[in-house]
Amino acid sequence: METAAEPGTRSWLGGGSPLWGSPASSPDLGSRGRARPGPGPGPGPGPGSGPGPGPERAGAWVPGPAALGHSFRKVTLSKPTFCHLCSDFIWGLAGFLCDVCNFMSHEKCLKHVKTPCTSVAPSLVRVPVAHCFGPRGLYKRKFCAVCRKGLEALALRCEVCELHVHPDCVPFACSDCRQCHQDGHRDHDAHHHHWREGNLPSSARCEVCKKACGSSDVLAGLRCEWCGIQAHSVCCAALAPECTFGRLRSMILPPACVRLLSRNFSKMHCFRISESEPGEGDQSVDGSAPAGGLAKDVLASESSKQTLKIFDGSDAVQRNHFRVISVPRLARSEEVLEAALRAFYITEDPRDFELQALPSSVQTGDTGGQGKVWSGGTLEEEGSRGPGAREAGPEAWTIRALPRLEEVLKIYPAWLKVGVAYVSLRVTPQSTARTVVLEVLPLLGRQAEGPESFQLVEVLMGSRQVQRTVLAEEELLLDRLRDIRKTSLRQMSQTRFYVAESRAVVPRVSLFVGGLPPGLSPQEYGNLLEEAVATKAGLVSLSHIYSSQGAVVLDVACFAEAERLYMLVRDTAVHGRPLTALVLPDVLHTKLPPDCHPLLVFVNPKSGGLKGRDLLCSFRKLLNPHQVFELTNGGPLPGFHVFSQVPCFRVLVCGGDGTVGWVLAALEEMRYHLACPEPSVAILPLGTGNDLGRVLRWGAGYSGEDPLSVLVSVDEADAVLVDRWTILLDGHEAHSAENGLADMEPPKIVQMSNYCGIGIDAELSLDFHQAREEEPGKFTSRFHNKGVYVRVGLQKMNHSRSLHKEIRLQVEQQEVELPSIEGLIFINIPSWGSGADLWGSDSDSRFEKPRMDDGLLEVVGVTGVMHMGQVQGGLRSGIRIAQGSYFRITLLKPTPVQVDGEPWVQAPGHMIISAASPKVHMLRKTKQKPKKAGTPKDTRADGVPAPEGDPK
């Protein structure tokens, strides 16, 4: 038996070798890696390439860093190549290449290599956290974190961290995503840096030596994905391991303050991330790429080369997921086996494996056939004896592990606070889960406690999902290992065993259900859900009811029941409306630091010419993804519910004026449910007009600014007050098509922040809205939207309805005579129609100078489309009619009305506009630009204390 000492509090580069993305330091693997003197690929090949002929394989093998798992050998360079450690150009014709992960290095840099090889990287992750891969996309000047090659074609990117991978490299990616919440397994005393290697901007500077650490040529340099600090992999050892969240520390929701028991839910569900479109992402749990996706790797057969399909187990055969290698026809069996193992990033002794040919019956779908074992001859000899002719297509082989009488198994102490990182035990055919626990406890210093208080847990650390299985006490470990290897050798390398306390985790899942009919009682909502999705009374209870918005929050006391309800609700419709289901976390508000005022972010992905989707991903990476909400998935209510107990927070709304009004209306309804009833609201304008954003200095529209600088501006913004107005619309008769009877619709209340238009301007807005509803795919740019407005306006150029004859206006109970106008507009802010000053700047003794918080509305008239165009051009102002705080409008005919850009046709009746209280707190961008320290990416590290020994 042997034990590995737990590394100290210093960064992992000083002691053990945890993976870049590991949240904390990890054990030193000792002799896990080795330099295997065997044939390998030439310069720059991928892991699936085979050995080359004699002269290409000649080279001086060097002992690489054993604990990091690399297999370096000297290669001859035939094209410009850069070192993956220092990112400098490799002068001369010789470099040192790892045959497994393609890490390239100078000879002088070999002894400084700190990056673990892909083959051992999964074993270096201390807290496994699955990734959230979005749809495939093109990512220029980015590199794959697995094979270290450039992403020239469609690739995948994690929506939570900066991991980029090829689709066929996904199964080999480590489950080392950011840990954004507590899941009931372990509570951290301190938050550590979460390092991610490479894909830094070329202007990135090392925090320690102040030299450039970014590269657009290779995967080099490190960056913490929480605080944004950047460093060379060698310099990283000089930094303290604790992370302070950098410049955004007051805005980030700390992971230790978020709890989510997500046993049966994927990370996509936990972070409310939309699933990938079918065909864009992988449909398997582990992310394996199907055979068709690897067709690009099947090289044209050469006279001296043979292309082989390699499977790593019965699961891969069943799914038809394989890797392709190209090897010489004269290659011996040992050489082919080593190439096959490298294709799956396996660095174990090749003598423990064999290649087994797949019979044609298996390749055609019959999995019951057994193939022959490679007899040890060359490929040509094996091909002549193998099933079928090679000309029919690439041969298919499966890597099989040879039977083992005993194994050395690493047992990790899970979340026990002990002084070792793991212990190694020798497992025999008689070893069971219970005997392993009995042997491990004394080595962990827990011999005084009874073994019945502990259990052996098997953890599969897949890149897409981390699965935990509690093993039965009498289960034979050697048989278990054999079954895992038979299923998938790659799965075996991603499987880990923990000794954990047998403490019962009380299941509690908060499930948000939206889209229900509004205005029902708790009993009616309970009956409705029981009828629609068969909720179980003993396991499900209504914890919160938002009757006015038709939503409830369920407390589910069973993981399986929560998963069933989640999937069923998403496929259910009530009264013709589809329901929305979201898994919500709990914010532990008592653990929030005193200076933490987390930012609640709402993003409308349909706004801003599809820029909203990119902003969603950016904000999830810059902040905690639990504080970023997509408005098309449940609206603003889930976000306000999650933050309901936070004593002080701020809000950022990314969208147009309509989106801002939507969020402010939801805030008004939720005000009395919030511990912070008046949070300040900032705006990132993504719409067409963006009038409120203009007034608050956030600009005419988002044009691709760095999201980090946007967050810094929000943090430095000043709080101002803005009036909110309530518009009461009369109830009116609605004729039923079925029986011809007239039903009275109830009065309607609308909230207003910017302006309310009646007449021509509302008619133009309505025509634009209808055109967008008919063909939403065409309205993806602000320029196109304004062009449609111009076209609609030209069509109304000669239109006249004499609005002054169709409405009556009372201001402060006084009748006001209207001039000859086509449009009547009530304005609350000095911006209308994309920045036009409708009231004008001329002084007038009859009226007070307008302000956003004066409790007064200005009433302005326009005579037609021509007049509106002149106002837009700054040539004229509107016709000043009145100013007041209470208005009563009488509509004599059906008339178009719009409030903050949302239009409709209002039936004849009354409209009453009055001030709503209290005023809303908004954030106005400061005039001075945010302070910068180095590049925009470095700004996140502002304020981070310099560690001892830091040259700074």
Coordinates of N, CA and C in Angstrom, one line a residue, residues 737-858:
A737 N -67.2 34.8 -31.0 CA -67.5 34.3 -32.3 C -68.4 33.1 -32.2
E738 N -68.5 32.4 -31.0 CA -69.2 31.1 -31.0 C -70.7 31.4 -30.8
N739 N -71.1 32.3 -29.9 CA -72.5 32.5 -29.7 C -73.0 33.9 -30.0
G740 N -72.1 34.8 -30.5 CA -72.5 36.1 -30.8 C -72.8 37.0 -29.7
L741 N -72.5 36.5 -28.4 CA -72.8 37.4 -27.3 C -71.6 38.2 -27.0
A742 N -71.8 39.3 -26.2 CA -70.7 40.2 -25.9 C -70.3 40.0 -24.5
D743 N -69.0 39.8 -24.3 CA -68.4 39.6 -23.0 C -67.6 40.9 -22.6
M744 N -67.7 41.3 -21.3 CA -67.0 42.5 -20.9 C -65.6 42.1 -20.4
E745 N -64.6 42.6 -21.1 CA -63.2 42.4 -20.6 C -62.9 43.3 -19.5
P746 N -62.1 42.8 -18.5 CA -61.8 43.7 -17.3 C -60.9 44.8 -17.7
P747 N -60.8 45.8 -16.8 CA -59.9 46.9 -17.1 C -58.4 46.4 -17.1
K748 N -57.6 47.1 -17.8 CA -56.2 46.7 -18.0 C -55.3 47.8 -17.5
I749 N -54.2 47.3 -16.8 CA -53.3 48.3 -16.2 C -51.9 48.1 -16.9
V750 N -51.3 49.2 -17.4 CA -50.1 49.1 -18.1 C -49.1 50.1 -17.4
Q751 N -47.9 49.7 -17.2 CA -46.8 50.5 -16.6 C -46.0 51.2 -17.7
M752 N -45.6 52.4 -17.5 CA -44.9 53.2 -18.5 C -43.7 53.9 -17.9
S753 N -42.6 53.9 -18.6 CA -41.4 54.6 -18.2 C -40.9 55.7 -19.1
N754 N -41.1 55.5 -20.5 CA -40.6 56.4 -21.5 C -41.6 57.3 -22.0
Y755 N -42.6 56.7 -22.7 CA -43.6 57.6 -23.4 C -44.8 56.7 -23.8
C756 N -45.9 57.4 -24.0 CA -47.1 56.8 -24.5 C -47.6 57.6 -25.7
G757 N -47.8 56.8 -26.8 CA -48.3 57.5 -28.0 C -49.6 57.1 -28.4
I758 N -50.4 58.0 -28.9 CA -51.8 57.7 -29.4 C -51.9 58.3 -30.8
G759 N -52.2 57.5 -31.8 CA -52.4 58.0 -33.2 C -51.3 57.6 -34.1
I760 N -50.7 58.5 -34.9 CA -49.9 58.1 -36.0 C -48.6 57.4 -35.6
D761 N -48.0 57.8 -34.5 CA -46.7 57.2 -34.1 C -47.0 55.7 -33.6
A762 N -48.1 55.5 -33.0 CA -48.5 54.2 -32.5 C -48.9 53.3 -33.7
E763 N -49.5 54.0 -34.7 CA -49.9 53.2 -35.9 C -48.6 52.7 -36.7
L764 N -47.6 53.6 -36.8 CA -46.3 53.1 -37.4 C -45.7 52.0 -36.6
S765 N -45.7 52.1 -35.3 CA -45.1 51.1 -34.4 C -45.9 49.8 -34.6
L766 N -47.2 49.9 -34.7 CA -48.0 48.7 -34.9 C -47.7 48.0 -36.2
D767 N -47.6 48.7 -37.3 CA -47.3 48.1 -38.6 C -45.9 47.5 -38.5
F768 N -44.9 48.1 -37.9 CA -43.6 47.5 -37.7 C -43.7 46.2 -36.9
H769 N -44.5 46.2 -35.8 CA -44.6 45.1 -34.9 C -45.2 43.9 -35.7
Q770 N -46.2 44.2 -36.5 CA -46.9 43.1 -37.3 C -45.9 42.5 -38.3
A771 N -45.2 43.4 -39.0 CA -44.2 42.9 -40.0 C -43.1 42.0 -39.3
R772 N -42.7 42.4 -38.1 CA -41.7 41.6 -37.4 C -42.3 40.2 -36.9
E773 N -43.6 40.2 -36.6 CA -44.2 39.0 -36.1 C -44.3 38.0 -37.3
E774 N -44.6 38.6 -38.5 CA -44.7 37.7 -39.7 C -43.4 37.1 -40.1
E775 N -42.3 37.8 -40.1 CA -41.0 37.3 -40.6 C -40.0 37.8 -39.6
P776 N -39.9 37.1 -38.4 CA -39.0 37.5 -37.4 C -37.5 37.3 -37.8
G777 N -37.3 36.4 -38.7 CA -35.9 36.1 -39.1 C -35.2 37.3 -39.8
K778 N -36.0 38.2 -40.4 CA -35.4 39.3 -41.2 C -35.1 40.5 -40.3
F779 N -35.6 40.5 -39.0 CA -35.4 41.6 -38.2 C -34.2 41.3 -37.2
T780 N -33.0 41.2 -37.7 CA -31.9 40.8 -36.9 C -30.8 41.9 -36.8
S781 N -31.1 43.1 -37.3 CA -30.2 44.2 -37.2 C -30.9 45.5 -37.0
R782 N -30.3 46.4 -36.2 CA -30.9 47.7 -35.9 C -31.0 48.5 -37.2
F783 N -30.1 48.4 -38.1 CA -30.2 49.2 -39.3 C -31.4 48.8 -40.2
H784 N -31.6 47.5 -40.3 CA -32.7 47.0 -41.1 C -34.0 47.4 -40.4
N785 N -34.1 47.3 -39.1 CA -35.3 47.7 -38.4 C -35.7 49.2 -38.7
K786 N -34.7 50.0 -38.6 CA -35.0 51.4 -38.9 C -35.4 51.6 -40.3
G787 N -34.8 50.9 -41.2 CA -35.3 50.9 -42.6 C -36.7 50.6 -42.8
V788 N -37.2 49.6 -42.1 CA -38.6 49.2 -42.1 C -39.5 50.3 -41.6
Y789 N -39.0 51.0 -40.5 CA -39.8 52.1 -40.0 C -39.9 53.2 -41.0
V790 N -38.8 53.5 -41.8 CA -38.9 54.5 -42.8 C -39.9 54.1 -43.9
R791 N -39.8 52.9 -44.3 CA -40.7 52.4 -45.4 C -42.2 52.5 -44.9
V792 N -42.5 52.1 -43.7 CA -43.8 52.2 -43.2 C -44.3 53.6 -43.1
G793 N -43.4 54.5 -42.7 CA -43.7 55.9 -42.6 C -44.0 56.5 -43.9
L794 N -43.3 56.2 -45.0 CA -43.6 56.7 -46.3 C -44.9 56.3 -46.8
Q795 N -45.4 55.0 -46.4 CA -46.7 54.6 -46.8 C -47.8 55.4 -46.1
K796 N -47.5 56.0 -45.0 CA -48.5 56.7 -44.3 C -48.4 58.2 -44.5
M797 N -47.6 58.6 -45.5 CA -47.3 60.0 -45.7 C -48.6 60.8 -45.9
N798 N -49.5 60.4 -46.7 CA -50.7 61.1 -47.0 C -51.9 60.7 -46.2
H799 N -51.6 59.9 -45.1 CA -52.7 59.4 -44.3 C -53.1 60.5 -43.3
S800 N -54.4 60.7 -43.2 CA -55.0 61.7 -42.2 C -56.2 61.1 -41.6
R801 N -56.3 61.2 -40.3 CA -57.5 60.7 -39.5 C -58.0 61.8 -38.6
S802 N -57.4 63.0 -38.6 CA -57.9 64.1 -37.7 C -58.1 63.6 -36.3
L803 N -57.0 63.2 -35.7 CA -57.0 62.6 -34.3 C -57.7 63.5 -33.3
H804 N -57.5 64.9 -33.5 CA -58.0 65.8 -32.5 C -59.6 65.7 -32.4
K805 N -60.2 65.2 -33.5 CA -61.6 65.1 -33.5 C -62.1 63.7 -32.9
E806 N -61.2 62.8 -32.6 CA -61.5 61.5 -32.2 C -61.2 61.3 -30.7
I807 N -60.5 62.2 -30.1 CA -60.2 62.0 -28.7 C -60.5 63.3 -27.9
R808 N -60.6 63.1 -26.5 CA -60.8 64.2 -25.6 C -59.7 64.1 -24.6
L809 N -59.1 65.3 -24.1 CA -58.0 65.3 -23.2 C -58.3 66.1 -22.0
Q810 N -58.2 65.6 -20.8 CA -58.3 66.3 -19.5 C -56.9 66.3 -18.8
V811 N -56.4 67.4 -18.4 CA -55.2 67.5 -17.6 C -55.5 68.1 -16.2
E812 N -55.2 67.4 -15.2 CA -55.5 67.8 -13.8 C -57.0 68.3 -13.7
Q813 N -57.9 67.4 -14.2 CA -59.4 67.6 -14.2 C -59.8 68.8 -15.1
Q814 N -58.9 69.4 -15.9 CA -59.2 70.5 -16.8 C -59.2 70.1 -18.2
E815 N -60.3 70.4 -18.9 CA -60.4 70.0 -20.4 C -59.4 70.9 -21.1
V816 N -58.6 70.2 -22.0 CA -57.6 70.9 -22.9 C -58.0 70.8 -24.3
E817 N -58.1 71.9 -25.0 CA -58.5 71.9 -26.4 C -57.2 71.5 -27.2
L818 N -57.4 70.6 -28.1 CA -56.3 70.0 -28.9 C -56.3 70.8 -30.3
P819 N -55.0 71.1 -30.7 CA -54.9 71.6 -32.1 C -55.1 70.5 -33.1
S820 N -55.0 70.9 -34.4 CA -55.1 69.9 -35.4 C -53.9 69.0 -35.5
I821 N -54.0 67.8 -35.0 CA -52.8 66.9 -34.9 C -53.2 65.5 -35.4
E822 N -52.2 64.7 -35.7 CA -52.4 63.3 -36.0 C -51.9 62.3 -35.0
G823 N -51.1 62.9 -34.0 CA -50.6 62.0 -33.0 C -50.4 62.8 -31.7
L824 N -50.8 62.2 -30.6 CA -50.6 62.8 -29.2 C -49.7 61.9 -28.4
I825 N -48.6 62.5 -27.9 CA -47.6 61.7 -27.2 C -47.3 62.3 -25.8
F826 N -47.3 61.4 -24.8 CA -47.0 61.7 -23.4 C -45.5 61.3 -23.2
I827 N -44.6 62.2 -22.9 CA -43.2 61.8 -22.7 C -42.8 62.0 -21.3
N828 N -42.0 61.1 -20.8 CA -41.4 61.1 -19.5 C -39.9 61.4 -19.5
I829 N -39.3 61.1 -20.6 CA -37.8 61.3 -20.7 C -37.5 62.1 -21.9
P830 N -36.4 62.8 -21.9 CA -36.1 63.7 -23.1 C -35.5 63.0 -24.3
S831 N -36.1 61.8 -24.6 CA -35.7 61.1 -25.8 C -36.9 60.3 -26.3
W832 N -37.1 60.5 -27.6 CA -38.3 59.8 -28.3 C -37.9 59.4 -29.7
G833 N -38.4 58.2 -30.1 CA -38.1 57.8 -31.5 C -36.6 57.7 -31.8
S834 N -35.8 57.0 -31.0 CA -34.4 56.8 -31.3 C -33.6 58.1 -31.1
G835 N -33.9 58.8 -30.0 CA -33.0 59.9 -29.6 C -33.5 61.3 -29.9
A836 N -34.7 61.5 -30.5 CA -35.2 62.8 -30.9 C -35.7 63.5 -29.6
D837 N -35.5 64.8 -29.6 CA -36.0 65.7 -28.5 C -37.3 66.3 -28.9
L838 N -38.4 65.6 -28.6 CA -39.7 66.0 -29.0 C -40.2 67.3 -28.3
W839 N -39.8 67.5 -27.1 CA -40.3 68.7 -26.4 C -39.5 69.9 -26.8
G840 N -38.3 69.7 -27.1 CA -37.4 70.9 -27.6 C -36.7 71.5 -26.4
S841 N -35.7 72.3 -26.7 CA -34.9 73.0 -25.7 C -35.3 74.4 -25.5
D842 N -36.2 75.0 -26.2 CA -36.6 76.4 -26.0 C -37.3 76.5 -24.7
S843 N -37.0 77.6 -24.0 CA -37.7 77.9 -22.7 C -39.1 78.4 -23.0
D844 N -40.0 78.1 -22.0 CA -41.4 78.5 -22.1 C -41.9 78.7 -20.7
S845 N -42.4 79.9 -20.5 CA -42.8 80.3 -19.2 C -44.0 79.5 -18.7
R846 N -44.8 79.0 -19.7 CA -46.0 78.2 -19.3 C -45.7 76.9 -18.6
F847 N -44.5 76.3 -18.9 CA -44.2 75.0 -18.4 C -42.8 75.0 -17.6
E848 N -42.7 74.0 -16.7 CA -41.5 73.8 -16.0 C -40.5 73.1 -16.9
K849 N -39.2 73.2 -16.6 CA -38.2 72.4 -17.4 C -38.3 70.9 -17.1
P850 N -38.5 70.1 -18.1 CA -38.7 68.7 -17.9 C -37.6 68.0 -17.2
R851 N -37.9 67.0 -16.3 CA -36.9 66.1 -15.7 C -37.5 64.8 -15.6
M852 N -36.7 63.7 -15.5 CA -37.2 62.4 -15.4 C -37.8 62.0 -14.1
D853 N -37.5 62.8 -13.0 CA -38.0 62.5 -11.7 C -38.8 63.6 -11.1
D854 N -39.4 64.5 -12.0 CA -40.2 65.6 -11.4 C -41.6 65.3 -11.2
G855 N -42.1 64.1 -11.5 CA -43.5 63.7 -11.3 C -44.4 64.3 -12.3
L856 N -43.9 64.8 -13.4 CA -44.7 65.4 -14.4 C -44.5 64.7 -15.8
L857 N -45.6 64.7 -16.6 CA -45.5 64.2 -18.0 C -45.7 65.4 -18.9
E858 N -45.0 65.4 -20.0 CA -45.1 66.5 -21.0 C -46.0 65.9 -22.1

